[in-house]
Structure formats: C-alpha cells, structure tokens
mmCIF file of N, CA, C and O in Angstrom:
data_model
loop_
_atom_site.group_PDB
_atom_site.id
_atom_site.type_symbol
_atom_site.label_atom_id
_atom_site.label_comp_id
_atom_site.label_asym_id
_atom_site.label_seq_id
_atom_site.Cartn_x
_atom_site.Cartn_y
_atom_site.Cartn_z
ATOM 1 N N MET A 1398 29.791 -74.135 -40.289
ATOM 2 C CA MET A 1398 30.791 -73.845 -39.289
ATOM 3 C C MET A 1398 32.175 -73.906 -39.926
ATOM 4 O O MET A 1398 32.437 -74.773 -40.743
ATOM 5 N N PRO A 1399 33.045 -73.021 -39.507
ATOM 6 C CA PRO A 1399 34.401 -73.021 -40.045
ATOM 7 C C PRO A 1399 35.146 -74.295 -39.648
ATOM 8 O O PRO A 1399 34.887 -74.888 -38.609
ATOM 9 N N ASN A 1400 36.089 -74.688 -40.486
ATOM 10 C CA ASN A 1400 36.925 -75.841 -40.134
ATOM 11 C C ASN A 1400 38.121 -75.360 -39.306
ATOM 12 O O ASN A 1400 38.265 -74.169 -39.025
ATOM 13 N N ASP A 1401 38.994 -76.295 -38.933
ATOM 14 C CA ASP A 1401 40.146 -75.944 -38.087
ATOM 15 C C ASP A 1401 41.073 -74.938 -38.751
ATOM 16 O O ASP A 1401 41.611 -74.053 -38.087
ATOM 17 N N ASP A 1402 41.275 -75.071 -40.073
ATOM 18 C CA ASP A 1402 42.127 -74.115 -40.780
ATOM 19 C C ASP A 1402 41.548 -72.704 -40.697
ATOM 20 O O ASP A 1402 42.275 -71.734 -40.499
ATOM 21 N N ASP A 1403 40.212 -72.599 -40.865
ATOM 22 C CA ASP A 1403 39.562 -71.294 -40.769
ATOM 23 C C ASP A 1403 39.699 -70.715 -39.356
ATOM 24 O O ASP A 1403 39.959 -69.526 -39.185
ATOM 25 N N ALA A 1404 39.523 -71.562 -38.360
ATOM 26 C CA ALA A 1404 39.646 -71.113 -36.973
ATOM 27 C C ALA A 1404 41.072 -70.635 -36.691
ATOM 28 O O ALA A 1404 41.263 -69.604 -36.030
ATOM 29 N N ASN A 1405 42.051 -71.366 -37.188
ATOM 30 C CA ASN A 1405 43.446 -70.956 -36.990
ATOM 31 C C ASN A 1405 43.745 -69.648 -37.705
ATOM 32 O O ASN A 1405 44.471 -68.797 -37.180
ATOM 33 N N THR A 1406 43.194 -69.482 -38.898
ATOM 34 C CA THR A 1406 43.382 -68.249 -39.655
ATOM 35 C C THR A 1406 42.778 -67.072 -38.890
ATOM 36 O O THR A 1406 43.394 -65.998 -38.788
ATOM 37 N N LEU A 1407 41.595 -67.268 -38.346
ATOM 38 C CA LEU A 1407 40.949 -66.210 -37.569
ATOM 39 C C LEU A 1407 41.759 -65.880 -36.316
ATOM 40 O O LEU A 1407 41.946 -64.708 -35.974
ATOM 41 N N ALA A 1408 42.265 -66.896 -35.644
ATOM 42 C CA ALA A 1408 43.084 -66.666 -34.446
ATOM 43 C C ALA A 1408 44.338 -65.867 -34.802
ATOM 44 O O ALA A 1408 44.702 -64.917 -34.095
ATOM 45 N N ARG A 1409 44.984 -66.226 -35.903
ATOM 46 C CA ARG A 1409 46.176 -65.472 -36.334
ATOM 47 C C ARG A 1409 45.810 -64.022 -36.667
ATOM 48 O O ARG A 1409 46.564 -63.097 -36.377
ATOM 49 N N HIS A 1410 44.649 -63.834 -37.257
ATOM 50 C CA HIS A 1410 44.168 -62.480 -37.558
ATOM 51 C C HIS A 1410 44.014 -61.666 -36.271
ATOM 52 O O HIS A 1410 44.408 -60.496 -36.214
ATOM 53 N N LEU A 1411 43.459 -62.277 -35.227
ATOM 54 C CA LEU A 1411 43.293 -61.586 -33.952
ATOM 55 C C LEU A 1411 44.635 -61.256 -33.311
ATOM 56 O O LEU A 1411 44.808 -60.181 -32.732
ATOM 57 N N VAL A 1412 45.576 -62.164 -33.434
ATOM 58 C CA VAL A 1412 46.923 -61.917 -32.900
ATOM 59 C C VAL A 1412 47.556 -60.736 -33.632
ATOM 60 O O VAL A 1412 48.083 -59.805 -33.016
ATOM 61 N N ARG A 1413 47.465 -60.764 -34.942
ATOM 62 C CA ARG A 1413 48.106 -59.744 -35.779
ATOM 63 C C ARG A 1413 47.432 -58.370 -35.617
ATOM 64 O O ARG A 1413 48.110 -57.356 -35.495
ATOM 65 N N ASN A 1414 46.117 -58.325 -35.594
ATOM 66 C CA ASN A 1414 45.412 -57.043 -35.620
ATOM 67 C C ASN A 1414 45.027 -56.489 -34.250
ATOM 68 O O ASN A 1414 44.838 -55.280 -34.124
ATOM 69 N N LEU A 1415 44.917 -57.362 -33.266
ATOM 70 C CA LEU A 1415 44.548 -56.890 -31.934
ATOM 71 C C LEU A 1415 45.663 -57.048 -30.920
ATOM 72 O O LEU A 1415 45.519 -56.636 -29.769
ATOM 73 N N GLY A 1416 46.740 -57.683 -31.333
ATOM 74 C CA GLY A 1416 47.859 -57.862 -30.427
ATOM 75 C C GLY A 1416 47.592 -58.867 -29.320
ATOM 76 O O GLY A 1416 48.254 -58.833 -28.288
ATOM 77 N N LEU A 1417 46.635 -59.760 -29.547
ATOM 78 C CA LEU A 1417 46.342 -60.772 -28.540
ATOM 79 C C LEU A 1417 47.426 -61.831 -28.508
ATOM 80 O O LEU A 1417 48.052 -62.126 -29.534
ATOM 81 N N ASP A 1418 47.626 -62.410 -27.353
ATOM 82 C CA ASP A 1418 48.474 -63.582 -27.209
ATOM 83 C C ASP A 1418 47.821 -64.710 -28.002
ATOM 84 O O ASP A 1418 46.595 -64.816 -28.045
ATOM 85 N N ALA A 1419 48.607 -65.571 -28.640
ATOM 86 C CA ALA A 1419 48.058 -66.647 -29.477
ATOM 87 C C ALA A 1419 47.115 -67.556 -28.691
ATOM 88 O O ALA A 1419 46.071 -67.980 -29.190
ATOM 89 N N ARG A 1420 47.459 -67.842 -27.442
ATOM 90 C CA ARG A 1420 46.612 -68.710 -26.615
ATOM 91 C C ARG A 1420 45.265 -68.050 -26.365
ATOM 92 O O ARG A 1420 44.211 -68.683 -26.446
ATOM 93 N N VAL A 1421 45.278 -66.759 -26.066
ATOM 94 C CA VAL A 1421 44.041 -66.009 -25.817
ATOM 95 C C VAL A 1421 43.220 -65.922 -27.102
ATOM 96 O O VAL A 1421 41.999 -66.097 -27.084
ATOM 97 N N ALA A 1422 43.870 -65.684 -28.223
ATOM 98 C CA ALA A 1422 43.167 -65.597 -29.502
ATOM 99 C C ALA A 1422 42.500 -66.927 -29.846
ATOM 100 O O ALA A 1422 41.341 -66.945 -30.282
ATOM 101 N N ASN A 1423 43.200 -68.025 -29.636
ATOM 102 C CA ASN A 1423 42.608 -69.343 -29.900
ATOM 103 C C ASN A 1423 41.414 -69.614 -29.007
ATOM 104 O O ASN A 1423 40.398 -70.158 -29.447
ATOM 105 N N ARG A 1424 41.527 -69.219 -27.742
ATOM 106 C CA ARG A 1424 40.397 -69.416 -26.825
ATOM 107 C C ARG A 1424 39.213 -68.544 -27.231
ATOM 108 O O ARG A 1424 38.062 -68.976 -27.184
ATOM 109 N N ALA A 1425 39.481 -67.294 -27.639
ATOM 110 C CA ALA A 1425 38.418 -66.390 -28.074
ATOM 111 C C ALA A 1425 37.685 -66.960 -29.286
ATOM 112 O O ALA A 1425 36.453 -66.931 -29.357
ATOM 113 N N VAL A 1426 38.437 -67.496 -30.226
ATOM 114 C CA VAL A 1426 37.823 -68.097 -31.417
ATOM 115 C C VAL A 1426 36.986 -69.308 -31.024
ATOM 116 O O VAL A 1426 35.852 -69.469 -31.479
ATOM 117 N N ALA A 1427 37.514 -70.153 -30.155
ATOM 118 C CA ALA A 1427 36.772 -71.338 -29.711
ATOM 119 C C ALA A 1427 35.478 -70.939 -29.007
ATOM 120 O O ALA A 1427 34.418 -71.542 -29.239
ATOM 121 N N GLU A 1428 35.537 -69.920 -28.144
ATOM 122 C CA GLU A 1428 34.339 -69.444 -27.444
ATOM 123 C C GLU A 1428 33.307 -68.897 -28.433
ATOM 124 O O GLU A 1428 32.113 -69.155 -28.312
ATOM 125 N N MET A 1429 33.777 -68.122 -29.397
ATOM 126 C CA MET A 1429 32.871 -67.535 -30.385
ATOM 127 C C MET A 1429 32.195 -68.625 -31.215
ATOM 128 O O MET A 1429 30.991 -68.578 -31.450
ATOM 129 N N LEU A 1430 32.956 -69.613 -31.650
ATOM 130 C CA LEU A 1430 32.385 -70.691 -32.453
ATOM 131 C C LEU A 1430 31.376 -71.504 -31.645
ATOM 132 O O LEU A 1430 30.332 -71.898 -32.176
ATOM 133 N N ALA A 1431 31.673 -71.759 -30.380
ATOM 134 C CA ALA A 1431 30.720 -72.477 -29.530
ATOM 135 C C ALA A 1431 29.445 -71.662 -29.352
ATOM 136 O O ALA A 1431 28.330 -72.201 -29.392
ATOM 137 N N TYR A 1432 29.576 -70.364 -29.178
ATOM 138 C CA TYR A 1432 28.430 -69.467 -29.034
ATOM 139 C C TYR A 1432 27.561 -69.504 -30.286
ATOM 140 O O TYR A 1432 26.340 -69.620 -30.216
ATOM 141 N N LEU A 1433 28.197 -69.437 -31.440
ATOM 142 C CA LEU A 1433 27.453 -69.428 -32.692
ATOM 143 C C LEU A 1433 26.882 -70.797 -33.045
ATOM 144 O O LEU A 1433 25.953 -70.895 -33.838
ATOM 145 N N ASP A 1434 27.404 -71.841 -32.450
ATOM 146 C CA ASP A 1434 26.952 -73.199 -32.723
ATOM 147 C C ASP A 1434 25.727 -73.583 -31.884
ATOM 148 O O ASP A 1434 25.107 -74.615 -32.123
ATOM 149 N N GLU A 1435 25.370 -72.760 -30.908
ATOM 150 C CA GLU A 1435 24.236 -73.064 -30.035
ATOM 151 C C GLU A 1435 22.944 -73.115 -30.848
ATOM 152 O O GLU A 1435 22.657 -72.230 -31.640
ATOM 153 N N THR A 1436 22.161 -74.162 -30.634
ATOM 154 C CA THR A 1436 20.887 -74.290 -31.328
ATOM 155 C C THR A 1436 19.845 -73.388 -30.678
ATOM 156 O O THR A 1436 20.009 -72.945 -29.530
ATOM 157 N N ALA A 1437 18.764 -73.153 -31.402
ATOM 158 C CA ALA A 1437 17.674 -72.351 -30.844
ATOM 159 C C ALA A 1437 17.111 -73.015 -29.593
ATOM 160 O O ALA A 1437 16.826 -72.345 -28.596
ATOM 161 N N ASP A 1438 16.949 -74.336 -29.614
ATOM 162 C CA ASP A 1438 16.429 -75.057 -28.451
ATOM 163 C C ASP A 1438 17.325 -74.865 -27.235
ATOM 164 O O ASP A 1438 16.854 -74.572 -26.132
ATOM 165 N N ALA A 1439 18.631 -75.025 -27.435
ATOM 166 C CA ALA A 1439 19.576 -74.866 -26.328
ATOM 167 C C ALA A 1439 19.580 -73.423 -25.831
ATOM 168 O O ALA A 1439 19.668 -73.178 -24.624
ATOM 169 N N PHE A 1440 19.468 -72.457 -26.751
ATOM 170 C CA PHE A 1440 19.413 -71.056 -26.360
ATOM 171 C C PHE A 1440 18.202 -70.785 -25.469
ATOM 172 O O PHE A 1440 18.314 -70.136 -24.426
ATOM 173 N N VAL A 1441 17.027 -71.283 -25.873
ATOM 174 C CA VAL A 1441 15.800 -71.046 -25.103
ATOM 175 C C VAL A 1441 15.936 -71.609 -23.697
ATOM 176 O O VAL A 1441 15.615 -70.940 -22.715
ATOM 177 N N VAL A 1442 16.427 -72.829 -23.585
ATOM 178 C CA VAL A 1442 16.568 -73.462 -22.270
ATOM 179 C C VAL A 1442 17.576 -72.698 -21.410
ATOM 180 O O VAL A 1442 17.323 -72.401 -20.236
ATOM 181 N N ARG A 1443 18.741 -72.355 -22.000
ATOM 182 C CA ARG A 1443 19.770 -71.623 -21.246
ATOM 183 C C ARG A 1443 19.273 -70.253 -20.825
ATOM 184 O O ARG A 1443 19.414 -69.839 -19.668
ATOM 185 N N ARG A 1444 18.674 -69.537 -21.761
ATOM 186 C CA ARG A 1444 18.219 -68.173 -21.481
ATOM 187 C C ARG A 1444 17.093 -68.172 -20.459
ATOM 188 O O ARG A 1444 17.044 -67.294 -19.585
ATOM 189 N N HIS A 1445 16.212 -69.159 -20.513
ATOM 190 C CA HIS A 1445 15.138 -69.270 -19.522
ATOM 191 C C HIS A 1445 15.725 -69.417 -18.124
ATOM 192 O O HIS A 1445 15.302 -68.746 -17.181
ATOM 193 N N ARG A 1446 16.725 -70.272 -18.014
ATOM 194 C CA ARG A 1446 17.385 -70.476 -16.707
ATOM 195 C C ARG A 1446 17.995 -69.159 -16.209
ATOM 196 O O ARG A 1446 17.855 -68.794 -15.036
ATOM 197 N N GLU A 1447 18.674 -68.416 -17.099
ATOM 198 C CA GLU A 1447 19.275 -67.131 -16.722
ATOM 199 C C GLU A 1447 18.216 -66.133 -16.259
ATOM 200 O O GLU A 1447 18.404 -65.441 -15.249
ATOM 201 N N LEU A 1448 17.121 -66.058 -16.985
ATOM 202 C CA LEU A 1448 16.070 -65.098 -16.642
ATOM 203 C C LEU A 1448 15.362 -65.486 -15.343
ATOM 204 O O LEU A 1448 15.010 -64.613 -14.546
ATOM 205 N N GLN A 1449 15.173 -66.787 -15.124
ATOM 206 C CA GLN A 1449 14.577 -67.250 -13.862
ATOM 207 C C GLN A 1449 15.495 -66.896 -12.687
ATOM 208 O O GLN A 1449 15.025 -66.449 -11.642
ATOM 209 N N GLN A 1450 16.794 -67.079 -12.871
ATOM 210 C CA GLN A 1450 17.750 -66.755 -11.812
ATOM 211 C C GLN A 1450 17.776 -65.254 -11.536
ATOM 212 O O GLN A 1450 18.090 -64.829 -10.423
ATOM 213 N N ALA A 1451 17.425 -64.453 -12.547
ATOM 214 C CA ALA A 1451 17.366 -63.004 -12.377
ATOM 215 C C ALA A 1451 16.055 -62.562 -11.727
ATOM 216 O O ALA A 1451 15.861 -61.370 -11.472
ATOM 217 N N GLY A 1452 15.154 -63.518 -11.465
ATOM 218 C CA GLY A 1452 13.929 -63.209 -10.746
ATOM 219 C C GLY A 1452 12.717 -62.929 -11.613
ATOM 220 O O GLY A 1452 11.671 -62.532 -11.083
ATOM 221 N N LEU A 1453 12.796 -63.141 -12.916
ATOM 222 C CA LEU A 1453 11.643 -62.910 -13.774
ATOM 223 C C LEU A 1453 10.644 -64.052 -13.638
ATOM 224 O O LEU A 1453 11.034 -65.210 -13.430
ATOM 225 N N SER A 1454 9.375 -63.729 -13.762
ATOM 226 C CA SER A 1454 8.332 -64.750 -13.737
ATOM 227 C C SER A 1454 8.354 -65.501 -15.058
ATOM 228 O O SER A 1454 8.941 -65.047 -16.043
ATOM 229 N N ASN A 1455 7.680 -66.654 -15.089
ATOM 230 C CA ASN A 1455 7.599 -67.399 -16.341
ATOM 231 C C ASN A 1455 6.952 -66.559 -17.435
ATOM 232 O O ASN A 1455 7.413 -66.559 -18.573
ATOM 233 N N GLU A 1456 5.892 -65.846 -17.118
ATOM 234 C CA GLU A 1456 5.208 -65.036 -18.128
ATOM 235 C C GLU A 1456 6.147 -63.966 -18.692
ATOM 236 O O GLU A 1456 6.212 -63.766 -19.907
ATOM 237 N N GLN A 1457 6.897 -63.297 -17.825
ATOM 238 C CA GLN A 1457 7.869 -62.309 -18.293
ATOM 239 C C GLN A 1457 8.950 -62.978 -19.142
ATOM 240 O O GLN A 1457 9.365 -62.446 -20.170
ATOM 241 N N THR A 1458 9.406 -64.135 -18.674
ATOM 242 C CA THR A 1458 10.449 -64.874 -19.378
ATOM 243 C C THR A 1458 9.975 -65.289 -20.763
ATOM 244 O O THR A 1458 10.692 -65.116 -21.751
ATOM 245 N N PHE A 1459 8.766 -65.837 -20.865
ATOM 246 C CA PHE A 1459 8.246 -66.287 -22.151
ATOM 247 C C PHE A 1459 8.064 -65.111 -23.104
ATOM 248 O O PHE A 1459 8.368 -65.215 -24.296
ATOM 249 N N ASP A 1460 7.582 -63.980 -22.600
ATOM 250 C CA ASP A 1460 7.440 -62.787 -23.444
ATOM 251 C C ASP A 1460 8.803 -62.358 -23.993
ATOM 252 O O ASP A 1460 8.946 -62.076 -25.185
ATOM 253 N N LEU A 1461 9.788 -62.308 -23.118
ATOM 254 C CA LEU A 1461 11.123 -61.880 -23.524
ATOM 255 C C LEU A 1461 11.749 -62.875 -24.505
ATOM 256 O O LEU A 1461 12.328 -62.485 -25.522
ATOM 257 N N LEU A 1462 11.621 -64.160 -24.223
ATOM 258 C CA LEU A 1462 12.163 -65.176 -25.123
ATOM 259 C C LEU A 1462 11.499 -65.119 -26.495
ATOM 260 O O LEU A 1462 12.160 -65.304 -27.517
ATOM 261 N N GLN A 1463 10.219 -64.836 -26.520
ATOM 262 C CA GLN A 1463 9.521 -64.720 -27.786
ATOM 263 C C GLN A 1463 10.103 -63.574 -28.614
ATOM 264 O O GLN A 1463 10.357 -63.713 -29.801
ATOM 265 N N ARG A 1464 10.364 -62.450 -27.966
ATOM 266 C CA ARG A 1464 10.957 -61.304 -28.669
ATOM 267 C C ARG A 1464 12.409 -61.587 -29.068
ATOM 268 O O ARG A 1464 12.840 -61.272 -30.175
ATOM 269 N N GLU A 1465 13.172 -62.184 -28.149
ATOM 270 C CA GLU A 1465 14.585 -62.437 -28.428
ATOM 271 C C GLU A 1465 14.785 -63.429 -29.566
ATOM 272 O O GLU A 1465 15.645 -63.214 -30.433
ATOM 273 N N THR A 1466 14.022 -64.504 -29.582
ATOM 274 C CA THR A 1466 14.218 -65.499 -30.638
ATOM 275 C C THR A 1466 13.770 -64.974 -31.997
ATOM 276 O O THR A 1466 14.307 -65.385 -33.026
ATOM 277 N N ALA A 1467 12.827 -64.054 -32.016
ATOM 278 C CA ALA A 1467 12.364 -63.489 -33.294
ATOM 279 C C ALA A 1467 13.459 -62.667 -33.964
ATOM 280 O O ALA A 1467 13.542 -62.609 -35.190
ATOM 281 N N GLY A 1468 14.329 -62.048 -33.176
ATOM 282 C CA GLY A 1468 15.372 -61.205 -33.738
ATOM 283 C C GLY A 1468 16.771 -61.758 -33.580
ATOM 284 O O GLY A 1468 17.749 -61.075 -33.816
ATOM 285 N N TRP A 1469 16.878 -63.004 -33.183
ATOM 286 C CA TRP A 1469 18.179 -63.598 -32.893
ATOM 287 C C TRP A 1469 18.794 -64.185 -34.137
ATOM 288 O O TRP A 1469 18.246 -64.107 -35.229
ATOM 289 N N ARG A 1470 19.910 -64.817 -34.017
ATOM 290 C CA ARG A 1470 20.687 -65.310 -35.151
ATOM 291 C C ARG A 1470 20.150 -66.606 -35.748
ATOM 292 O O ARG A 1470 20.656 -67.093 -36.740
ATOM 293 N N PHE A 1471 19.119 -67.170 -35.149
ATOM 294 C CA PHE A 1471 18.605 -68.449 -35.606
ATOM 295 C C PHE A 1471 17.697 -68.276 -36.811
ATOM 296 O O PHE A 1471 16.907 -67.352 -36.871
ATOM 297 N N ALA A 1472 17.787 -69.200 -37.728
ATOM 298 C CA ALA A 1472 16.910 -69.185 -38.891
ATOM 299 C C ALA A 1472 15.692 -70.052 -38.583
ATOM 300 O O ALA A 1472 15.547 -71.164 -39.062
ATOM 301 N N ILE A 1473 14.848 -69.541 -37.692
ATOM 302 C CA ILE A 1473 13.641 -70.275 -37.309
ATOM 303 C C ILE A 1473 12.441 -69.355 -37.439
ATOM 304 O O ILE A 1473 12.577 -68.136 -37.450
ATOM 305 N N LYS A 1474 11.291 -69.969 -37.536
ATOM 306 C CA LYS A 1474 10.057 -69.197 -37.518
ATOM 307 C C LYS A 1474 9.878 -68.648 -36.099
ATOM 308 O O LYS A 1474 10.358 -69.243 -35.134
ATOM 309 N N PRO A 1475 9.168 -67.540 -35.963
ATOM 310 C CA PRO A 1475 8.913 -67.024 -34.614
ATOM 311 C C PRO A 1475 8.239 -68.089 -33.751
ATOM 312 O O PRO A 1475 7.371 -68.819 -34.216
ATOM 313 N N LEU A 1476 8.677 -68.182 -32.501
ATOM 314 C CA LEU A 1476 8.130 -69.168 -31.572
ATOM 315 C C LEU A 1476 6.940 -68.596 -30.813
ATOM 316 O O LEU A 1476 6.955 -67.438 -30.415
ATOM 317 N N THR A 1477 5.953 -69.426 -30.582
ATOM 318 C CA THR A 1477 4.838 -69.043 -29.724
ATOM 319 C C THR A 1477 5.247 -69.321 -28.279
ATOM 320 O O THR A 1477 6.215 -70.058 -28.020
ATOM 321 N N LYS A 1478 4.502 -68.770 -27.336
ATOM 322 C CA LYS A 1478 4.800 -69.053 -25.924
ATOM 323 C C LYS A 1478 4.658 -70.545 -25.639
ATOM 324 O O LYS A 1478 5.428 -71.112 -24.877
ATOM 325 N N ARG A 1479 3.678 -71.178 -26.267
ATOM 326 C CA ARG A 1479 3.480 -72.614 -26.066
ATOM 327 C C ARG A 1479 4.715 -73.402 -26.534
ATOM 328 O O ARG A 1479 5.174 -74.318 -25.862
ATOM 329 N N GLN A 1480 5.256 -73.043 -27.702
ATOM 330 C CA GLN A 1480 6.457 -73.716 -28.199
ATOM 331 C C GLN A 1480 7.641 -73.489 -27.263
ATOM 332 O O GLN A 1480 8.433 -74.402 -27.024
ATOM 333 N N ILE A 1481 7.747 -72.289 -26.730
ATOM 334 C CA ILE A 1481 8.825 -71.987 -25.783
ATOM 335 C C ILE A 1481 8.676 -72.851 -24.537
ATOM 336 O O ILE A 1481 9.642 -73.450 -24.063
ATOM 337 N N ARG A 1482 7.456 -72.950 -23.994
ATOM 338 C CA ARG A 1482 7.218 -73.804 -22.807
ATOM 339 C C ARG A 1482 7.612 -75.242 -23.090
ATOM 340 O O ARG A 1482 8.231 -75.900 -22.250
ATOM 341 N N ARG A 1483 7.258 -75.747 -24.284
ATOM 342 C CA ARG A 1483 7.560 -77.150 -24.621
ATOM 343 C C ARG A 1483 9.066 -77.362 -24.750
ATOM 344 O O ARG A 1483 9.560 -78.438 -24.385
ATOM 345 N N LEU A 1484 9.799 -76.370 -25.252
ATOM 346 C CA LEU A 1484 11.254 -76.495 -25.335
ATOM 347 C C LEU A 1484 11.872 -76.587 -23.946
ATOM 348 O O LEU A 1484 12.818 -77.332 -23.714
ATOM 349 N N ILE A 1485 11.311 -75.820 -23.021
ATOM 350 C CA ILE A 1485 11.864 -75.779 -21.665
ATOM 351 C C ILE A 1485 11.446 -76.993 -20.839
ATOM 352 O O ILE A 1485 12.271 -77.634 -20.203
ATOM 353 N N TYR A 1486 10.170 -77.302 -20.864
ATOM 354 C CA TYR A 1486 9.628 -78.336 -19.972
ATOM 355 C C TYR A 1486 9.358 -79.678 -20.636
ATOM 356 O O TYR A 1486 9.024 -80.635 -19.973
ATOM 357 N N GLY A 1487 9.507 -79.734 -21.955
ATOM 358 C CA GLY A 1487 9.295 -81.001 -22.665
ATOM 359 C C GLY A 1487 7.876 -81.284 -23.039
ATOM 360 O O GLY A 1487 6.937 -80.635 -22.862
#
C-alpha cells in the first residue's frame, strides 16, 4: 500500500491533470486506497450481501462469487462454493 507521501503525490496529480479540487482529489485517493485494501474475505461477505439485496438466490450468488473472485484483484486460489459459504456464514 502506498504511504502518505505517495497518496499526496497522487492527489496532486489528479488536481493537476483532471482539474479536481484538492479536497475532492484527496477523498478520491482515500476511497481508491480503501477499495484496493479490501481483503478477499471482506469482498466475499460484502458482495454476498449486495447480491442478496438484489434478489439473487444463494446458489446464484455463490456461482457469481466463484467467477468474480477467480478474476478479481486478489492473489488467491480460486474459491469453491463451500469456501465461499464458510467465509459468509463462518
């Protein structure tokens, strides 16, 4: 993860190249870093909740999560449906 100097440098880059207000650029950088800092476990739990709220069944949700985690930014082995269930329900 970038340190504070790196985050400030990135925020200044956004201000300079995109014309963002410094406050907005700092918030954008903070949001992006928090997004990238999410663990695979936290992603599975959060995404499951989102998909359930969208009306998907558990089976549909587990299938989708299995596909999403296989191609996502996490450096993990592909998850089985059983592993996904255990992440969500313990």
